[in-house]
CSV table of N, CA and C in Angstrom, one decimal:
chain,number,residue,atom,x,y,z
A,1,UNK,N,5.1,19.1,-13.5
A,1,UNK,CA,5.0,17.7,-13.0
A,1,UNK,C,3.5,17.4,-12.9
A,2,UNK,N,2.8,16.6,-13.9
A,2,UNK,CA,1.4,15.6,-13.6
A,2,UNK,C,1.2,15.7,-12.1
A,3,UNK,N,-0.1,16.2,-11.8
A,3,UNK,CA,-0.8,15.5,-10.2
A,3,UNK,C,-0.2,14.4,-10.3
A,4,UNK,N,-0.5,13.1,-10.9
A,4,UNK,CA,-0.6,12.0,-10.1
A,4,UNK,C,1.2,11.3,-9.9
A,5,UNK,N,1.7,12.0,-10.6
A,5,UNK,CA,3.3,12.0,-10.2
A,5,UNK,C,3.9,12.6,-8.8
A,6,UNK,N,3.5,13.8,-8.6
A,6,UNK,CA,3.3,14.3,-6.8
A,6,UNK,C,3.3,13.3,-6.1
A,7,UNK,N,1.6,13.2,-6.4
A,7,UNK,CA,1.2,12.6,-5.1
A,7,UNK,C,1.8,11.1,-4.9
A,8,UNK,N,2.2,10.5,-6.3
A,8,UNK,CA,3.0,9.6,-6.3
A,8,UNK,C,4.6,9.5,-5.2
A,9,UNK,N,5.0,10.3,-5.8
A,9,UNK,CA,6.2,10.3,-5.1
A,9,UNK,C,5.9,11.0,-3.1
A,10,UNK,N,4.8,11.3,-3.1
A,10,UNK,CA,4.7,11.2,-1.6
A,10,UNK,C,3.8,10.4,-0.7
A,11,UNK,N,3.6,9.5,-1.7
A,11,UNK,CA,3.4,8.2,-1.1
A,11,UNK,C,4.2,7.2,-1.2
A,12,UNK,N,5.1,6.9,-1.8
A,12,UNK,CA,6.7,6.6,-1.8
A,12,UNK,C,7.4,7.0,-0.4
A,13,UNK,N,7.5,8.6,-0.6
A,13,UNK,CA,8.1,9.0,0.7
A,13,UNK,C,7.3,8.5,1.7
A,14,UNK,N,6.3,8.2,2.3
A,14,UNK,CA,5.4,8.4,3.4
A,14,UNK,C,5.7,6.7,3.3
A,15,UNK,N,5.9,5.2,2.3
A,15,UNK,CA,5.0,4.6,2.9
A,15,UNK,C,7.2,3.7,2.8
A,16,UNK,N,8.1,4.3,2.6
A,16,UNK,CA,9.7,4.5,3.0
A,16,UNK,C,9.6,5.0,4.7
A,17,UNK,N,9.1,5.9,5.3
A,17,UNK,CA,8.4,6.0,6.4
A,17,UNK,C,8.0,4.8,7.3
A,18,UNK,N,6.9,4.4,6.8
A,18,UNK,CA,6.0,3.6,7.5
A,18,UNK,C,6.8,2.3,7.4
A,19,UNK,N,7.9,1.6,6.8
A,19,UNK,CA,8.9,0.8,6.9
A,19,UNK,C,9.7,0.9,7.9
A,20,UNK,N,10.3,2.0,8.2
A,20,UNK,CA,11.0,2.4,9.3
A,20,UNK,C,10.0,2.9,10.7
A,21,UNK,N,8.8,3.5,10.5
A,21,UNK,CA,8.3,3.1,11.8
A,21,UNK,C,7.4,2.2,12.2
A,22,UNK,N,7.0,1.6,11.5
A,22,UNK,CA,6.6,0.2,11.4
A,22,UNK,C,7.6,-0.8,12.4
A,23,UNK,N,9.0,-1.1,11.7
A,23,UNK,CA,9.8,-1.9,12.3
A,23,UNK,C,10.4,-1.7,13.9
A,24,UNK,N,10.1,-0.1,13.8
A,24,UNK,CA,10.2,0.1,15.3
A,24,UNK,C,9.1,0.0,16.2
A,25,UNK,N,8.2,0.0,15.4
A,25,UNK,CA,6.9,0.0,16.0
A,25,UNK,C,6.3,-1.6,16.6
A,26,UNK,N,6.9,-2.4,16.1
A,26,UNK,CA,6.6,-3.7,16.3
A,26,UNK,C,7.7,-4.6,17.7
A,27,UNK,N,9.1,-3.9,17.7
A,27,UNK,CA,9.8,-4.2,18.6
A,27,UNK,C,8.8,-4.1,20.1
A,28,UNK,N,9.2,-5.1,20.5
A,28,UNK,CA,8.5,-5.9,21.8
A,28,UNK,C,7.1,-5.7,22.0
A,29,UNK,N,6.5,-5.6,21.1
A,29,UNK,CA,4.9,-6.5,20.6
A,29,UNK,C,4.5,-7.1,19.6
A,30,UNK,N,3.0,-7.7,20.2
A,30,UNK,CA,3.1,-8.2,18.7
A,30,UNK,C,2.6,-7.7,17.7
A,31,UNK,N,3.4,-8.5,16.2
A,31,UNK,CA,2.9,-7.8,14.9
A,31,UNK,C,1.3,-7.4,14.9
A,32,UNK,N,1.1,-8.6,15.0
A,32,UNK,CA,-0.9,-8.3,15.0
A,32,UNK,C,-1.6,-7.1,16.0
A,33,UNK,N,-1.0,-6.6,17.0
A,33,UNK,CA,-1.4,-6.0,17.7
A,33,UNK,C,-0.8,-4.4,17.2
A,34,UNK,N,0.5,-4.7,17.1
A,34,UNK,CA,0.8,-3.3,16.3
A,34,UNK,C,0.0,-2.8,15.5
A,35,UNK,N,0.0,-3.5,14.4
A,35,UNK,CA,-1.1,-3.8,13.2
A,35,UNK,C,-2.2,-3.2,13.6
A,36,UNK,N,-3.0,-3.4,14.0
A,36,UNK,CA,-4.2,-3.5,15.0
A,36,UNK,C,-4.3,-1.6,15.0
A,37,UNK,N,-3.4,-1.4,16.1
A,37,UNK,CA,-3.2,0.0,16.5
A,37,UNK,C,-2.8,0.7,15.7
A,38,UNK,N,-2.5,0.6,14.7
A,38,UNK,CA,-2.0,1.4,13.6
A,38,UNK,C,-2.9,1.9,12.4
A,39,UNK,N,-3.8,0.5,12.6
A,39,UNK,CA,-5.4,0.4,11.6
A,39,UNK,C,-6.2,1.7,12.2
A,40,UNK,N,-6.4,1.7,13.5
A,40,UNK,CA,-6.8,2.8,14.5
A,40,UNK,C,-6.4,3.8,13.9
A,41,UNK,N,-5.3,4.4,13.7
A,41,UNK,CA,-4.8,5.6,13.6
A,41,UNK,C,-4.9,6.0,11.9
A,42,UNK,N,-4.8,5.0,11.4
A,42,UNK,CA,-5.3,5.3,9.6
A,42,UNK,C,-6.7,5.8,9.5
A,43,UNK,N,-7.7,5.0,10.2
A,43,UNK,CA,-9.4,5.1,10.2
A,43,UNK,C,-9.7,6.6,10.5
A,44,UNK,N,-9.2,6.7,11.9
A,44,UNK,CA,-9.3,8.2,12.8
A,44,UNK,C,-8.7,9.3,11.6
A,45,UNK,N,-7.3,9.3,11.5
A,45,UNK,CA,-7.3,10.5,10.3
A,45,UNK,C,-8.0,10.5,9.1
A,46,UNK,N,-8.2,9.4,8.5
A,46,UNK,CA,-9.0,9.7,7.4
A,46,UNK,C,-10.6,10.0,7.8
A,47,UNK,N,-11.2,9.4,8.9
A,47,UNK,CA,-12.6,10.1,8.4
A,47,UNK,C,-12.2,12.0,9.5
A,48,UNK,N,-11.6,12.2,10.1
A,48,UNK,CA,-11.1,13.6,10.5
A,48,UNK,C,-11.0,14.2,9.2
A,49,UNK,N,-10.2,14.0,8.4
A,49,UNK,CA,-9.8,14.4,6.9
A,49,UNK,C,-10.9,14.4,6.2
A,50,UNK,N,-12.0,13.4,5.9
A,50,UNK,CA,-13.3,13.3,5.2
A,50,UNK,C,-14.0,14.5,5.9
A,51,UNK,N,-14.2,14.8,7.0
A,51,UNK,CA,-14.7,15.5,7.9
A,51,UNK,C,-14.4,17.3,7.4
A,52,UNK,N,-13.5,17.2,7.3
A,52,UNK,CA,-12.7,18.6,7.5
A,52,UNK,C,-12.7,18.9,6.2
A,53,UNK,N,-12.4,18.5,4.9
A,53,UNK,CA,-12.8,18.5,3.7
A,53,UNK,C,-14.4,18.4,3.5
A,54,UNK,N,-15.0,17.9,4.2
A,54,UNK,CA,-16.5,18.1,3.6
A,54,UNK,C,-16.5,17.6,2.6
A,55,UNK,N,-15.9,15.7,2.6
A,55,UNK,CA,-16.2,14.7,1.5
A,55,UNK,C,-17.2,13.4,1.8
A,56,UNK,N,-17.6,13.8,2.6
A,56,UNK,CA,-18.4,12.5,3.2
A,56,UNK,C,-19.8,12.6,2.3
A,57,UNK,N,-19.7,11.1,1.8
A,57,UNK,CA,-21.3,11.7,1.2
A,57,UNK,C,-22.1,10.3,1.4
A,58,UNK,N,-23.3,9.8,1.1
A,58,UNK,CA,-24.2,9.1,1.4
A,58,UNK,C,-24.0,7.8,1.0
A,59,UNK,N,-23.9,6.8,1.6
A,59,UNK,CA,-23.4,5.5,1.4
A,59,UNK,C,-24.8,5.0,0.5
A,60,UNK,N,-25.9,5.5,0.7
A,60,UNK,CA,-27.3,5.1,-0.4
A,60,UNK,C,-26.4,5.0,-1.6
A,61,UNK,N,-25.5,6.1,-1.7
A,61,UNK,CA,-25.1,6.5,-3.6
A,61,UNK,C,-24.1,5.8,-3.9
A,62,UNK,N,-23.5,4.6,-2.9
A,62,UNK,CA,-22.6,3.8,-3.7
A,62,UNK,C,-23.0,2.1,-4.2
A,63,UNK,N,-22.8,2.3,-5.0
A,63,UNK,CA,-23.1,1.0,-6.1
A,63,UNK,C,-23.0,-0.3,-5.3
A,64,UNK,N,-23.9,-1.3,-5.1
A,64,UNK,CA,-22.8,-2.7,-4.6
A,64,UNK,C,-21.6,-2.8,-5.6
A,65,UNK,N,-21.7,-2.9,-6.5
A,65,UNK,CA,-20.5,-3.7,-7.3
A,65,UNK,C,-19.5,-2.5,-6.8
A,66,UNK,N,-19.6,-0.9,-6.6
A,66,UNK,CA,-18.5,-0.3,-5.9
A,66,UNK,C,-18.2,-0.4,-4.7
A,67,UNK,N,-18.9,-1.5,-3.6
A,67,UNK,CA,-18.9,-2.1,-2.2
A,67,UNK,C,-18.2,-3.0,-2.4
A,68,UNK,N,-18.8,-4.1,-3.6
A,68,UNK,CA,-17.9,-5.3,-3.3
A,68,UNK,C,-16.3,-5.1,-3.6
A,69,UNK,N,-16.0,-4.1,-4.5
A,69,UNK,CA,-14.9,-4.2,-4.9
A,69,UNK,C,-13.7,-3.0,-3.4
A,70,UNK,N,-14.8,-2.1,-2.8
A,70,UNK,CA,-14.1,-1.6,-1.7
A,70,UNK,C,-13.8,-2.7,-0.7
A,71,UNK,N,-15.0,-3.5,-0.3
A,71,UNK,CA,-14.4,-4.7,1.1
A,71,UNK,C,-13.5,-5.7,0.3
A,72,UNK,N,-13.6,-5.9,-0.7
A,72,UNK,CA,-12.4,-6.8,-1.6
A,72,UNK,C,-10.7,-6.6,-1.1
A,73,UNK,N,-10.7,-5.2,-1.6
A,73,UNK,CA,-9.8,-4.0,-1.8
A,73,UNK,C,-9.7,-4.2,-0.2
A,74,UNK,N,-10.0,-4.1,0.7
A,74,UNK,CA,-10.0,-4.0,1.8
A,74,UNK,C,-9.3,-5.1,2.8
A,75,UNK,N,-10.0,-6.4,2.4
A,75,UNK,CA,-9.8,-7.7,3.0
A,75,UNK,C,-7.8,-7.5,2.2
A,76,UNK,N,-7.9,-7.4,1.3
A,76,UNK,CA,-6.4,-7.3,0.0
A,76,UNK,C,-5.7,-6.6,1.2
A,77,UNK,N,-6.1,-5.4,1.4
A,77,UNK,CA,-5.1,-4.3,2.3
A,77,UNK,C,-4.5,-4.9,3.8
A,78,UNK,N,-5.4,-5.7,4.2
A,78,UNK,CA,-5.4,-6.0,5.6
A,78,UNK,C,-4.5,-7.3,5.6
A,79,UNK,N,-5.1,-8.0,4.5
A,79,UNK,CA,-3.7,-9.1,4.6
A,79,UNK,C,-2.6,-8.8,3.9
A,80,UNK,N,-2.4,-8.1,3.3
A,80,UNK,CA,-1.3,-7.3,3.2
A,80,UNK,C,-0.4,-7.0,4.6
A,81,UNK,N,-1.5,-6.0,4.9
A,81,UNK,CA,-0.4,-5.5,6.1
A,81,UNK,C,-0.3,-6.6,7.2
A,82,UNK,N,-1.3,-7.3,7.5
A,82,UNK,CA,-1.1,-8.4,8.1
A,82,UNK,C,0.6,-9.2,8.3
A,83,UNK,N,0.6,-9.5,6.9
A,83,UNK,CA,2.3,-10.2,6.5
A,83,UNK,C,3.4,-9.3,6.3
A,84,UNK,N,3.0,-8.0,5.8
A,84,UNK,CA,3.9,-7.2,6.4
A,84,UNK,C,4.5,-6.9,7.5
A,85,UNK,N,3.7,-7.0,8.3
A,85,UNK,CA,4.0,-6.6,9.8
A,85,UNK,C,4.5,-8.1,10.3
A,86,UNK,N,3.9,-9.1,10.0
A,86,UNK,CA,5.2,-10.6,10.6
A,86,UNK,C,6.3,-10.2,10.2
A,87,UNK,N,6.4,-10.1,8.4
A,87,UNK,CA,7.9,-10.1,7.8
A,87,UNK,C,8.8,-9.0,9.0
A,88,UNK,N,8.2,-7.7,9.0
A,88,UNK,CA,9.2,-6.9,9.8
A,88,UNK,C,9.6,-7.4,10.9
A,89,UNK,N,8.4,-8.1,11.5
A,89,UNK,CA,9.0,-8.5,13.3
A,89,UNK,C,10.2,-9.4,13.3
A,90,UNK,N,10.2,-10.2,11.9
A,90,UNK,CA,11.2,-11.4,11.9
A,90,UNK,C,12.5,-11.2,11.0
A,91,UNK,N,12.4,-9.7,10.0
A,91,UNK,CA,13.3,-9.5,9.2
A,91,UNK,C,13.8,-8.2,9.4
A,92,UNK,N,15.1,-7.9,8.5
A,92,UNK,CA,15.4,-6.1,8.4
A,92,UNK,C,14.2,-5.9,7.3
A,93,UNK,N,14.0,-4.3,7.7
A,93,UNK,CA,13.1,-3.5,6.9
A,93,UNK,C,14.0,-3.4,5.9
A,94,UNK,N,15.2,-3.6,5.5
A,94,UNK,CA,15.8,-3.1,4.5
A,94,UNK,C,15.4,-4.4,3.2
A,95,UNK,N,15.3,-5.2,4.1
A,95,UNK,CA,15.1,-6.5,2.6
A,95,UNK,C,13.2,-7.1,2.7
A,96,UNK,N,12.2,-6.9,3.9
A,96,UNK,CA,10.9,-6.8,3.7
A,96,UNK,C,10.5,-6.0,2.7
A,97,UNK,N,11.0,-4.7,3.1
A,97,UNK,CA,10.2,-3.4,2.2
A,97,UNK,C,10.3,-3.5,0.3
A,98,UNK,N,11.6,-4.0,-0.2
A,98,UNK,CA,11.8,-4.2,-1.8
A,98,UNK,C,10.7,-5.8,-2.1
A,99,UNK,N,11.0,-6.6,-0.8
A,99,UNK,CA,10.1,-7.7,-1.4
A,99,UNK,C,8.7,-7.5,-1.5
A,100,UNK,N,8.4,-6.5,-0.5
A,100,UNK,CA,6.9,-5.5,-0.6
A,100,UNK,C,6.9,-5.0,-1.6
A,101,UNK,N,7.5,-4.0,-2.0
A,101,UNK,CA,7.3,-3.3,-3.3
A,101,UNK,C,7.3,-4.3,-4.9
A,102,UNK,N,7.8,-5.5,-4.7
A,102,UNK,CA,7.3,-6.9,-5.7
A,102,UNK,C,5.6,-6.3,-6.6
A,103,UNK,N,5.2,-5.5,-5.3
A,103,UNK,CA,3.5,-5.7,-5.5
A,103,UNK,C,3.5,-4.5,-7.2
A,104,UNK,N,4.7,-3.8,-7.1
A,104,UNK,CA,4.5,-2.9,-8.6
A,104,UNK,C,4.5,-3.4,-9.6
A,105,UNK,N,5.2,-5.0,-9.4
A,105,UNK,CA,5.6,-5.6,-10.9
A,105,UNK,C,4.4,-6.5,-11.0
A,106,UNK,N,4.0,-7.0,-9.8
A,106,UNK,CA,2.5,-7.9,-9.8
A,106,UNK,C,0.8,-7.1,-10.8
A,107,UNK,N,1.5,-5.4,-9.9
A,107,UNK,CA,0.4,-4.4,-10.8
A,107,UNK,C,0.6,-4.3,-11.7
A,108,UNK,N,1.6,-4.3,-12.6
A,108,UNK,CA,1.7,-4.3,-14.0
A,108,UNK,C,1.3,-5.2,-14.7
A,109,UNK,N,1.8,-6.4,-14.4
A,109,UNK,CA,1.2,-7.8,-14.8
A,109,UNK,C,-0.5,-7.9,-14.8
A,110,UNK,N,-0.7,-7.7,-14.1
A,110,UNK,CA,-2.5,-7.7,-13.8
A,110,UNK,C,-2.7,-6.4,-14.5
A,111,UNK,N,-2.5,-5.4,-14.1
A,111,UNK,CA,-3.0,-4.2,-15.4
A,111,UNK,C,-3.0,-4.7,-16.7
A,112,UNK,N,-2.0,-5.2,-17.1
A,112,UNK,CA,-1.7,-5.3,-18.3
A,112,UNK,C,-2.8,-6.4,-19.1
A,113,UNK,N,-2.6,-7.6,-18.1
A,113,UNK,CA,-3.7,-9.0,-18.4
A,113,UNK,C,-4.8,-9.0,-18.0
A,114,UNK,N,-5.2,-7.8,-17.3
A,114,UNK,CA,-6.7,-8.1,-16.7
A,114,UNK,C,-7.6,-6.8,-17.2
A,115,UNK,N,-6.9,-5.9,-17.3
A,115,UNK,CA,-7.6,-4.3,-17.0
A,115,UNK,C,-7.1,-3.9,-18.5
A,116,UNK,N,-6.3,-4.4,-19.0
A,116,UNK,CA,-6.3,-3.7,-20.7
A,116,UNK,C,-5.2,-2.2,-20.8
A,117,UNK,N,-4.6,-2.6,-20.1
A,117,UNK,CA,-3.3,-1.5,-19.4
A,117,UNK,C,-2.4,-1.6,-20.7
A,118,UNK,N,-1.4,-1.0,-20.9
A,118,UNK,CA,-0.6,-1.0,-22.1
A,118,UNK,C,1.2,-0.6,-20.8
A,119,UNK,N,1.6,-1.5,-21.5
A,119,UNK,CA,3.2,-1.1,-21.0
A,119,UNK,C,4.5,-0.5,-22.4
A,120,UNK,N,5.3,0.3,-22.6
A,120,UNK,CA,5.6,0.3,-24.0
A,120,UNK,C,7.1,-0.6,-23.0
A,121,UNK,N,8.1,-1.0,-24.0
A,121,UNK,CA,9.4,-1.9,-24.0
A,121,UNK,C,9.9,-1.4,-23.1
A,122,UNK,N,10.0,0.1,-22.7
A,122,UNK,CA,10.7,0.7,-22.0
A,122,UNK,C,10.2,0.7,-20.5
A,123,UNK,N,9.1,0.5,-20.7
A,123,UNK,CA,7.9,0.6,-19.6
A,123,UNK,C,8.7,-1.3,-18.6
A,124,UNK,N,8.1,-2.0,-19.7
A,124,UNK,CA,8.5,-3.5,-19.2
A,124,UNK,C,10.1,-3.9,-18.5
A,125,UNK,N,10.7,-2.5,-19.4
A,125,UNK,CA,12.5,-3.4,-19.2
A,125,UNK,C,12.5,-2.2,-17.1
A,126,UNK,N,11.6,-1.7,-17.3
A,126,UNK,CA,11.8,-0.8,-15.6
A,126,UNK,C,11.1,-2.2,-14.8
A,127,UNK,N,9.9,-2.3,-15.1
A,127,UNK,CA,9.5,-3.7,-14.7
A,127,UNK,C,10.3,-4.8,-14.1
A,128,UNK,N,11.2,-5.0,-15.0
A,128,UNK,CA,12.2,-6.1,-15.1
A,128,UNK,C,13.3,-5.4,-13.9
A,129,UNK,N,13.9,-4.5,-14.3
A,129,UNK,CA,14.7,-4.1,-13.5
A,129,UNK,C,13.8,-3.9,-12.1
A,130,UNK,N,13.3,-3.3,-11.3
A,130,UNK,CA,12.3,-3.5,-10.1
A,130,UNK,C,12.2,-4.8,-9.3
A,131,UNK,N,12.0,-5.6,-10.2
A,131,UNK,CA,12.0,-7.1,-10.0
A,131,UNK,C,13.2,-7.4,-9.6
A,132,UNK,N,13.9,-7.4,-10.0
A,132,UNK,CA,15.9,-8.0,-10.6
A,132,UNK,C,15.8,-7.1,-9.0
A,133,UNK,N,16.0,-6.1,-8.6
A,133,UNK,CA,16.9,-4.9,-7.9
A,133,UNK,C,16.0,-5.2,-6.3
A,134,UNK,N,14.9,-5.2,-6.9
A,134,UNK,CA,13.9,-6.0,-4.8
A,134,UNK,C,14.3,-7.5,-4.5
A,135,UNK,N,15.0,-8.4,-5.6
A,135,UNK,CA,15.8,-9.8,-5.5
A,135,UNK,C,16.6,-9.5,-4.8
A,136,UNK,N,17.7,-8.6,-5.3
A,136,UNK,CA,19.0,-8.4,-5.3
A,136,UNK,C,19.0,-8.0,-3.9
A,137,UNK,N,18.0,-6.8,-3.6
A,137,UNK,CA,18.3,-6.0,-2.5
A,137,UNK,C,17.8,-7.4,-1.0
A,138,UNK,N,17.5,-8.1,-1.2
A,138,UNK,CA,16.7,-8.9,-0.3
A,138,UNK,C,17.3,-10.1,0.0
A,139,UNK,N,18.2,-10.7,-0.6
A,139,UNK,CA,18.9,-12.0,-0.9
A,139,UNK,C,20.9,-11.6,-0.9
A,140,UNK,N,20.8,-9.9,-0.7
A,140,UNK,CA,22.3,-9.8,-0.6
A,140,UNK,C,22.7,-9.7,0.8
């Protein structure tokens, strides 16, 4: 199995997880504040992690253009989870989370039109089906 297939599929498992404790996690507060508290707990393990690995390195050596595209990337994540965390307060996790995962067929599309990405027919008709099947699952 390719590294990035692993780690792939355990971020799948982990973020199938965070849908289900997420939605419990938001019962009788609010989304934003959940949210909030949860931002907390991502920051804290990862610089612990950066820490403990001995990956931390000098913010001199990173590029602006690699800054602007991190706080980009950043502002992107937060409203993200931002409307994630409404949709759960107000819906089942079972039909938020497929309309969340939309965002694979959005990455393809943008890979493909912006970044020079290649999809072969077989590649696009999973596409399709992904799309078709987070409809389906969300609207049944």
């Amino acid at each position: 199995m390719p590294p990035w297939l692993f780690w792939a599929f355990l971020s799948a498992i982990f973020a199938a997880s965070t849908a289900i404790f997420a939605k419990l996690g938001v019962e009788g507060i609010n989304s934003d504040l959940a949210m909030f508290f949860r931002t907390i707990v991502v920051a804290v393990v990862l610089g612990l992690l950066l820490l403990a690995t001995r990956q931390l390195q000098s913010i001199e050596r990173i590029s602006p253009k690699v800054w602007a595209f991190l706080v980009v990337s950043g502002l992107a994540t937060g409203t993200s989870w931002f409307c994630y965390f409404r949709a759960l307060k107000v819906g089942d996790a079972v039909r938020v989370a497929p309309i969340d995962k939309l965002s694979v067929v959005f990455v393809a599309v943008i890979g493909v039109a912006l970044l020079g990405e290649h999809l072969s027919i077989q590649g696009w008709a999973g596409i399709i089906l992904i799309a078709a099947g987070a409809i389906l699952v969300a609207i049944s």
